[in-house]
Coordinates of C-alpha atoms in Angstrom, one line a residue:
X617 CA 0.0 0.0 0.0
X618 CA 1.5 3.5 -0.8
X619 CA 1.4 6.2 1.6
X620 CA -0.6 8.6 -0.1
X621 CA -3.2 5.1 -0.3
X622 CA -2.1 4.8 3.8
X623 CA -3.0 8.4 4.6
X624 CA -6.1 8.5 3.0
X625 CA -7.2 5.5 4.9
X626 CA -6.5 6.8 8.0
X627 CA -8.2 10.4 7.8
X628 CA -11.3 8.3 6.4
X629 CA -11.0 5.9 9.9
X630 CA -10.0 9.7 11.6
X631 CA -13.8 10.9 10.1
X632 CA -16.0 7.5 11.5
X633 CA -13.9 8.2 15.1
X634 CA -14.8 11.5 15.5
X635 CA -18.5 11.2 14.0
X636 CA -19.0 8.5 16.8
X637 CA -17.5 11.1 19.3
X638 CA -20.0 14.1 18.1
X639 CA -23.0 11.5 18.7
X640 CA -21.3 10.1 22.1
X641 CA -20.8 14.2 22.9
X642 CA -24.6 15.2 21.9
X643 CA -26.0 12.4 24.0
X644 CA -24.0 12.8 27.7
X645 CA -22.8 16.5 27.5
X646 CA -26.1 18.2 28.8
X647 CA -25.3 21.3 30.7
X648 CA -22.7 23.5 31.0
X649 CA -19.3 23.4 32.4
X650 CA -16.5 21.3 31.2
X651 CA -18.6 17.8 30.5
X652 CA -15.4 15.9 29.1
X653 CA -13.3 18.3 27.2
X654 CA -10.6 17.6 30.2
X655 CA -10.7 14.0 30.5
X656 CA -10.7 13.3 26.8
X657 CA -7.0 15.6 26.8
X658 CA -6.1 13.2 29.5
X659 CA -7.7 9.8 27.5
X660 CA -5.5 11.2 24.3
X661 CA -2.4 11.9 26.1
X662 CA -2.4 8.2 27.7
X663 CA -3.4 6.5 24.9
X664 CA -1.2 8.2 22.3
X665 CA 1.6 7.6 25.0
X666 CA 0.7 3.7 24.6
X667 CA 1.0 3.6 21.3
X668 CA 3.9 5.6 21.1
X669 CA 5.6 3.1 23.5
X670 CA 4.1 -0.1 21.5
X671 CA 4.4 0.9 18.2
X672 CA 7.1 3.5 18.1
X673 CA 9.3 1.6 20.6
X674 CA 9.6 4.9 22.5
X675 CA 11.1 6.6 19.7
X676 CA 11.6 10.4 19.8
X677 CA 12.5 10.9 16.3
X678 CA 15.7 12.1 16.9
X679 CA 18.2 14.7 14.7
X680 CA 19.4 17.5 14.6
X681 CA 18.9 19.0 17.7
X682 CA 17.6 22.5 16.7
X683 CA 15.4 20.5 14.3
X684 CA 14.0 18.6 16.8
X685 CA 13.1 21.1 19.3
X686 CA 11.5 23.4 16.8
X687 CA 9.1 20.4 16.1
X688 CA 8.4 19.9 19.7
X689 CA 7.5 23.3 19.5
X690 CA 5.0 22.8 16.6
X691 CA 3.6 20.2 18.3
X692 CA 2.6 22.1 21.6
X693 CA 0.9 25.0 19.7
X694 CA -1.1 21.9 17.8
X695 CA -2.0 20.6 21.1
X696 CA -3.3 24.1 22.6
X697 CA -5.2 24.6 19.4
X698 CA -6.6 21.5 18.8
X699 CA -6.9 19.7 22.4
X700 CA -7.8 23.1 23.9
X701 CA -9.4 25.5 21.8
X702 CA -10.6 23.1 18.7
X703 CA -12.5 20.6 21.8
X704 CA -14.0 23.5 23.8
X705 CA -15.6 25.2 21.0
X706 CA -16.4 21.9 19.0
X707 CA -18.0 20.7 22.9
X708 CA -20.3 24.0 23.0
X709 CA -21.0 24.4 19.4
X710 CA -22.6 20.8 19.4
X711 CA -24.5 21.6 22.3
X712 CA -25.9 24.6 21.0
X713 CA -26.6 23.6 17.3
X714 CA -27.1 19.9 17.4
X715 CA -24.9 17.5 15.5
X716 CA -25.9 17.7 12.2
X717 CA -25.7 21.4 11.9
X718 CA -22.5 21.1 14.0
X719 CA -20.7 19.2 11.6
X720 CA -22.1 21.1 8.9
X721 CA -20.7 24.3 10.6
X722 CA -17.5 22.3 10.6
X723 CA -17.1 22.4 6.7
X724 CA -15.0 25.6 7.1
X725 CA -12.8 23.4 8.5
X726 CA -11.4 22.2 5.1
X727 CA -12.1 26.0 4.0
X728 CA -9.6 27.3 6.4
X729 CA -6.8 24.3 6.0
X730 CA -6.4 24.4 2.6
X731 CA -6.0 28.3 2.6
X732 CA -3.7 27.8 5.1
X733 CA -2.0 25.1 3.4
X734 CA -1.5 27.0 0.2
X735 CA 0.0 30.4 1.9
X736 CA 2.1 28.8 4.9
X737 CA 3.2 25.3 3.3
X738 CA 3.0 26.1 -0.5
X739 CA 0.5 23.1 -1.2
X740 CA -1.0 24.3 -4.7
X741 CA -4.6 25.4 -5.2
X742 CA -5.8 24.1 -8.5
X743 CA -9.3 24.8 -10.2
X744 CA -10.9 21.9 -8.7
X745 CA -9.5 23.4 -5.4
X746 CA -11.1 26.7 -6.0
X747 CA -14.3 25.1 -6.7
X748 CA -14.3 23.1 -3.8
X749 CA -13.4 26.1 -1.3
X750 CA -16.3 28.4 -3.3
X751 CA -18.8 24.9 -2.8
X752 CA -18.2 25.0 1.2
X753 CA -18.2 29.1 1.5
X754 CA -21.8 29.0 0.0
X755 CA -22.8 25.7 2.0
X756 CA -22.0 28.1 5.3
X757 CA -24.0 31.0 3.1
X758 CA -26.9 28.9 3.5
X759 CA -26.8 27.8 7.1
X760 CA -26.4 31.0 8.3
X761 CA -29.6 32.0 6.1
X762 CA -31.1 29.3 8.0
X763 CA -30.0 30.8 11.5
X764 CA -32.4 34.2 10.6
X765 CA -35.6 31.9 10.0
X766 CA -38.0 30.8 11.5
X767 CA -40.6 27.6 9.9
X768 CA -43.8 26.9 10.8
X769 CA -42.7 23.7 13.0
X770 CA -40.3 25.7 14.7
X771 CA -43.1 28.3 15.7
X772 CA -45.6 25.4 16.7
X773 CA -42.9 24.1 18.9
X774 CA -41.7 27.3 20.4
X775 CA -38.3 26.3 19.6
X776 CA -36.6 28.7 17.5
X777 CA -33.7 27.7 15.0
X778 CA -29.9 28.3 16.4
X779 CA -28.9 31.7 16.3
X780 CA -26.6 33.8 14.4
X781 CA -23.8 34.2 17.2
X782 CA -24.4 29.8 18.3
X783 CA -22.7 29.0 14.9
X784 CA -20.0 31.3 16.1
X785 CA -18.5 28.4 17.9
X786 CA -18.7 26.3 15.4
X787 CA -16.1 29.0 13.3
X788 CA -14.0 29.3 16.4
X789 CA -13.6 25.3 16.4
X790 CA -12.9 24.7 12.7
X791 CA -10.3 27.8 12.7
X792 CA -8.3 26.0 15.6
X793 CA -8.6 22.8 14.4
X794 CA -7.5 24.8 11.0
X795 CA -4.1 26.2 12.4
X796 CA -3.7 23.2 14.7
X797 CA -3.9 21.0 11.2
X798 CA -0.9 23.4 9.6
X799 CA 1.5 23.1 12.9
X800 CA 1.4 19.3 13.3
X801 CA 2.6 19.3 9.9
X802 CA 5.0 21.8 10.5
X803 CA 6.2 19.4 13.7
X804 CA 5.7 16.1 11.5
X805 CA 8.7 17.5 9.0
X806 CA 10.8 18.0 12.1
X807 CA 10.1 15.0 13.6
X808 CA 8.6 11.8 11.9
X809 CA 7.2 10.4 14.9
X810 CA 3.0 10.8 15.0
X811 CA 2.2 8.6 18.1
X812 CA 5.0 10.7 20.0
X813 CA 3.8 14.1 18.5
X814 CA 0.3 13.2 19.7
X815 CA 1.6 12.6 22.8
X816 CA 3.3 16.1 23.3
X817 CA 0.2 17.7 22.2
X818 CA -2.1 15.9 24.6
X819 CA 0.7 16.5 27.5
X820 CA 0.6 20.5 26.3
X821 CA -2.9 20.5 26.2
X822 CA -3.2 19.3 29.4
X823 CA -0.5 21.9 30.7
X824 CA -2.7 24.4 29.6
X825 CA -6.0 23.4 31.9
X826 CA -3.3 22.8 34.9
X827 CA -2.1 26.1 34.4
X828 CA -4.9 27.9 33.6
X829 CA -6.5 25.7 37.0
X830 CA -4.0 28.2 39.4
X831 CA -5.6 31.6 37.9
X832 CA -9.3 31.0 36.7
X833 CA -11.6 30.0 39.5
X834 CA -14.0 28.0 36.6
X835 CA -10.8 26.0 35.4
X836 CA -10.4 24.8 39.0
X837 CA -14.0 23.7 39.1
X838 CA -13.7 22.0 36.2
X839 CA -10.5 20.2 37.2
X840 CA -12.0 19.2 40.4
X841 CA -15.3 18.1 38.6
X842 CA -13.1 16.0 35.6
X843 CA -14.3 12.3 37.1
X844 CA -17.5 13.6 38.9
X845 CA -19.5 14.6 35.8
X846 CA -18.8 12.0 33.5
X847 CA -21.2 9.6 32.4
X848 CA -20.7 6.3 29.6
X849 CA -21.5 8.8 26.7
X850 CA -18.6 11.1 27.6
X851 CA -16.2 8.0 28.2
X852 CA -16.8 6.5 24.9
X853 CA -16.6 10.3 23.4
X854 CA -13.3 11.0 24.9
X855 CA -11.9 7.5 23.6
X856 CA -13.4 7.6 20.1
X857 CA -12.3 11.8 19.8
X858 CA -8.8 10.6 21.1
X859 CA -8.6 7.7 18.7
X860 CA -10.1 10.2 16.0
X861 CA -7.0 12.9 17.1
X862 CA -4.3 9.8 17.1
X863 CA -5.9 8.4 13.2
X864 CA -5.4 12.2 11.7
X865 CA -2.0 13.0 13.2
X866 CA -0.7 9.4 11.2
X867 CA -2.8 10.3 8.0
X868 CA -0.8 13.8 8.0
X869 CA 2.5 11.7 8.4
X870 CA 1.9 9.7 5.1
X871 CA -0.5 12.6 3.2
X872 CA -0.6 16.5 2.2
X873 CA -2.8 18.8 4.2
X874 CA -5.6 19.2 1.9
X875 CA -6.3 15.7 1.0
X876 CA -6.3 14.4 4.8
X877 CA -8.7 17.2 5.9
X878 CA -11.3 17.0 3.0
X879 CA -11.3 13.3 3.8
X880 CA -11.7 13.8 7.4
X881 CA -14.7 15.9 7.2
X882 CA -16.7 13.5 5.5
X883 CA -17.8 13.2 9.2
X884 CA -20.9 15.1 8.4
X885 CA -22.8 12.5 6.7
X886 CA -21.5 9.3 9.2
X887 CA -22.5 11.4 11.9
X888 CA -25.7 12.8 10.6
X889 CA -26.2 9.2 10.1
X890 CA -25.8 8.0 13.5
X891 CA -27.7 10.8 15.4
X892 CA -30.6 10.5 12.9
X893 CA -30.9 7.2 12.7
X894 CA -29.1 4.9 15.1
X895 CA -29.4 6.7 18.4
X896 CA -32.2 8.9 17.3
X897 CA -30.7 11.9 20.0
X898 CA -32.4 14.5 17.0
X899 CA -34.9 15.2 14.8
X900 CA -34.4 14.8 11.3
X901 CA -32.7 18.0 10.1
X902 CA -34.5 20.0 7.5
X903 CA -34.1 20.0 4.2
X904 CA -31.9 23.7 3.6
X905 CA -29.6 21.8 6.8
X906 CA -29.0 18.8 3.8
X907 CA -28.8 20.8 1.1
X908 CA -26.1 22.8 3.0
X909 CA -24.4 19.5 4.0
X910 CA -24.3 18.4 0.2
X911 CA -23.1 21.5 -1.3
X912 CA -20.1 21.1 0.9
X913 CA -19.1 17.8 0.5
X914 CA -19.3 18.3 -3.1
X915 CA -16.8 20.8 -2.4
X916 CA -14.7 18.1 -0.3
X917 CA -14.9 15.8 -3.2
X918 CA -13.8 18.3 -5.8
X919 CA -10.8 19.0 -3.7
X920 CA -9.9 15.2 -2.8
X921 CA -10.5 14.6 -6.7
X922 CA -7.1 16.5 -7.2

């Protein structure tokens, strides 16, 4: 099997992981407050530190020195972008929106990386590219139209559509996640170990919330509430996000930017899929949500195409 064959395998085994965690996350993260985001850092940083012992042999992809701290670096700014900021917003903007809308929402996920992949790491932007970017910019377009209306349903069950400034998490996550895509490259090129660079991610991640624990009085809550809140639902979310985290940080080892993301964020349909129909946790979405949903993967296939 070639690489690129290897990579694309993985991001596609990344997108079934994390649709199973958005599903485990919409059905055990009622409430506010951390509800998991903590504990699934903590699930990552043990499990990636497992497989970097088992499979790596405890490698830690060593060089030149200067080489090899630089990518250390990379990898801690992934892990407060992805394992912080990506999680938190990813947690809130499912609450607020629902899964199938949050995933949709997370189409500018792709829009973002391959931008950033063309300016910061030179990967080209072909027509098919441009197509695809334009495809997920107007699938957004038309969820946000969504946001300002109100059907007939909606009024009969006093339950108004998500507002303007709810999908504003759902930006917030697929921006990190974006950046936190670009810098695990970055580290990758430095350092060719992906278990290990998961790993440092999760262990910076982490950092952060310890940190952040001594000076923010809701931080300390959380940390004190990590075990006390969970429930089965946030267990199996934390292991299949993790597992989702460790899958994608391989696939960007063996494949370009572009390719692994627009793979990855097939998500949408797998976990509209689930929520819908397995575990029922939501109402079928309507028909502007699908249309959305489409336009945008058509967009992820025209850039995959390439």
């Amino acid at each position: 099997m070639s690489d690129a064959l290897t990579g694309q395998l993985l991001a596609l085994l990344s997108a079934v992981a994390f649709a199973c965690s958005n599903v485990f996350i919409s059905k055990g993260a009622s409430g506010g407050g951390d509800r998991g985001v903590m504990f699934s850092v903590l699930v990552t940083m043990v499990f990636s530190g497992l497989l970097w012992l088992t499979l790596e042999g405890g490698s830690l992809g060593t060089g030149n020195p200067d080489e090899w701290w630089a990518g250390i670096g990379w990898f801690v700014l992934a892990g407060i972008l992805a394992m912080v900021f990506g999680r938190t917003f990813l947690l809130a903007s499912i609450r607020k929106l629902g899964v199938t809308r949050a995933s949709a929402v997370k189409r500018l996920n792709p829009f973002f990386s391959v931008l950033f992949a063309f300016a910061l790491l030179g990967e080209p932007i072909t027509g098919l590219d441009g197509l695809g970017i334009v495809g997920i910019a107007l699938a957004f377009g038309l969820l946000i139209r969504r946001s300002f209306q109100r059907s007939a349903a909606d009024i009969e069950a006093q339950a108004a559509p998500p507002s303007l400034a709810s999908y504003g998490w759902g930006v917030g996550s697929a921006l990190s996640y974006a950046l936190a895509y670009i810098t695990r490259k970055y580290g990758l090129l430095l350092v060719a170990a992906p278990a290990f660079g998961t790993m440092v991610s999760a262990v910076s991640g982490f950092t952060f919330f310890v940190i952040a624990a001594i000076f923010v009085s809701q931080y300390r809550v959380n940390f004190r509430n990590m075990f006390r809140n969970l429930n089965v639902w946030l267990v199996l979310a934390a292991f299949t996000v993790s597992l989702g985290q460790i899958l994608l940080f391989a696939a960007l080892f063996y494949e370009k930017v572009s390719t692994v993301v627009m793979i990855a964020s097939l998500e949408i349909f797998i976990a509209s899929f689930l929520s819908v129909v397995v575990f029922r946790t939501e109402a079928r979405p309507d028909l502007e949500t699908y249309i959305a949903a489409t336009i945008a993967t058509a967009g992820v296939i025209a850039i995959a195409w390439n």
